[in-house]
mmCIF file with all atom_site columns, C-alpha atoms in Angstrom:
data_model
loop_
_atom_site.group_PDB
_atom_site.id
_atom_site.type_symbol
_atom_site.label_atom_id
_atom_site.label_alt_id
_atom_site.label_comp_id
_atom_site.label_asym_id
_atom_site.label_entity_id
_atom_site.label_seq_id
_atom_site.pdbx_PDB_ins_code
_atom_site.Cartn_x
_atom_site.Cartn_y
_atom_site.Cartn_z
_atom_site.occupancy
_atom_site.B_iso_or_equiv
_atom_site.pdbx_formal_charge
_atom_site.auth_seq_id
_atom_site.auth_comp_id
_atom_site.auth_asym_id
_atom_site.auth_atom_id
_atom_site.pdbx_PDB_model_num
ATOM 1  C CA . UNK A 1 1  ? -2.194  -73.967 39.169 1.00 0.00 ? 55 UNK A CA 1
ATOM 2  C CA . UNK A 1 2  ? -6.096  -74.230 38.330 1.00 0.00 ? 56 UNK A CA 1
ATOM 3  C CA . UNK A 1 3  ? -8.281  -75.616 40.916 1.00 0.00 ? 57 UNK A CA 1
ATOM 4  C CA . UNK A 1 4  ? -11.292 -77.997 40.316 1.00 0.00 ? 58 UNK A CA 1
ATOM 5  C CA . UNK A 1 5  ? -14.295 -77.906 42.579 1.00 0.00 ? 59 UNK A CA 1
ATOM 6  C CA . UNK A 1 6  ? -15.964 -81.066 42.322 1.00 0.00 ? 60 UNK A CA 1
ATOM 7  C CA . UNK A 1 7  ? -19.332 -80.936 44.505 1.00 0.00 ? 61 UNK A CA 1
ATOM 8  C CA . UNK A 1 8  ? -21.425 -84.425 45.261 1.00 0.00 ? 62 UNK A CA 1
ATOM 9  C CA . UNK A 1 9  ? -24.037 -85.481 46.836 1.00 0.00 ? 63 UNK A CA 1
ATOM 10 C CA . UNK A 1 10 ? -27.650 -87.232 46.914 1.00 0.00 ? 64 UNK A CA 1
ATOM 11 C CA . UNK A 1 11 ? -30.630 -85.475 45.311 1.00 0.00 ? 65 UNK A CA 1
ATOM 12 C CA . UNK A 1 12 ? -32.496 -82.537 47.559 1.00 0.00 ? 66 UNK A CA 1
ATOM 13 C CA . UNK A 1 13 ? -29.050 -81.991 50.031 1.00 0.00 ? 67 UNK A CA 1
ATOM 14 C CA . UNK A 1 14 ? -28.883 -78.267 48.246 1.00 0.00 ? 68 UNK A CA 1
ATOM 15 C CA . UNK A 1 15 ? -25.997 -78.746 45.754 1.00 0.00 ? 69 UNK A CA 1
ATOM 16 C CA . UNK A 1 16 ? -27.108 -76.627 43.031 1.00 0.00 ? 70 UNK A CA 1
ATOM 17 C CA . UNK A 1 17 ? -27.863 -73.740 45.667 1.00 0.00 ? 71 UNK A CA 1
ATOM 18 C CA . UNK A 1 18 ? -24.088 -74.145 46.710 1.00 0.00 ? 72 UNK A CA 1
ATOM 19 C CA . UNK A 1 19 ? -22.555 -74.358 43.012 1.00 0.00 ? 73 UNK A CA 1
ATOM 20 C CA . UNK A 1 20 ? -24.809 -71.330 42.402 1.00 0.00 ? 74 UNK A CA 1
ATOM 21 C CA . UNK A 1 21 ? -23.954 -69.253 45.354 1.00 0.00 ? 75 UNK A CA 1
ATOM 22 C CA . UNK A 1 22 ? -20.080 -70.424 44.579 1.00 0.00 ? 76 UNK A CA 1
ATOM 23 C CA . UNK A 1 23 ? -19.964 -69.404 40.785 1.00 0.00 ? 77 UNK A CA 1
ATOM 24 C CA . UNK A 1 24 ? -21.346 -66.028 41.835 1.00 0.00 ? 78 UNK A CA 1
ATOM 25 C CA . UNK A 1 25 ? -18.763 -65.601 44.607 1.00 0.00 ? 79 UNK A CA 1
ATOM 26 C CA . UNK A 1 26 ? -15.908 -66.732 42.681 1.00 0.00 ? 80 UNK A CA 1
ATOM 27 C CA . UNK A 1 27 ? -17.206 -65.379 39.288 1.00 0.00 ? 81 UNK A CA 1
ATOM 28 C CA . UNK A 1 28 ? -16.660 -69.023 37.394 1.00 0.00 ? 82 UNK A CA 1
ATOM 29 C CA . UNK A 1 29 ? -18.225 -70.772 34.893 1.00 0.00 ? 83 UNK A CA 1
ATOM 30 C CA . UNK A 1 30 ? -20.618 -73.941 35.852 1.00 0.00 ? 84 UNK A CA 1
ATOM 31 C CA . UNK A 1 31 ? -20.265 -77.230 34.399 1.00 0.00 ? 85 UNK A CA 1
ATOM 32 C CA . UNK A 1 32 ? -23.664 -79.713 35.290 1.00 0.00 ? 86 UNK A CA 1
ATOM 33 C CA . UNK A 1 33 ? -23.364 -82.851 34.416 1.00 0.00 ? 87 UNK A CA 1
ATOM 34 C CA . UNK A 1 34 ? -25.248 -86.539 35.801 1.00 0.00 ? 88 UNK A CA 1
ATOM 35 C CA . UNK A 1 35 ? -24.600 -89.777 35.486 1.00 0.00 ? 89 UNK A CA 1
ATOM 36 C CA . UNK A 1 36 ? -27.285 -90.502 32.912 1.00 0.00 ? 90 UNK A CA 1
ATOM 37 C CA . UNK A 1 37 ? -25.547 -87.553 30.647 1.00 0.00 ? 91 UNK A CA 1
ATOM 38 C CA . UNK A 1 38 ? -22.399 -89.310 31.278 1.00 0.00 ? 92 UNK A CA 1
ATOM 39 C CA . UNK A 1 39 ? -23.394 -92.661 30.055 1.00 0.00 ? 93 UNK A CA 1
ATOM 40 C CA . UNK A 1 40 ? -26.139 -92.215 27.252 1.00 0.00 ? 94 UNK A CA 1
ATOM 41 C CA . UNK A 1 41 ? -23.969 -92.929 24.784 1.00 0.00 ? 95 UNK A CA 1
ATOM 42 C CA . UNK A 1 42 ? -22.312 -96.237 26.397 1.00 0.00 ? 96 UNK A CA 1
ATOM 43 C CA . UNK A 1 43 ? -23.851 -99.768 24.962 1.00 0.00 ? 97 UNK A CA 1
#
């Protein structure tokens, strides 16, 4: 079974310093994504 890691949080608590520090520990990919990327192309 795959496992997701799903990592949230409010701007400036570090959260792309632990994704980064994760993806080189567990050699996996990164997938960055915010909720105006989400919902640009929603009327």
């Amino acid at each position: 079974m795959k496992t997701l890691i799903v990592v949230l949080g409010p701007t400036g608590v570090g959260k792309t310093e632990l994704c980064l520090s994760l993806a080189e520990h567990l050699s996996i990919p990164i997938i960055n994504a915010d909720s105006r990327q989400i919902f640009a192309e929603l009327p």
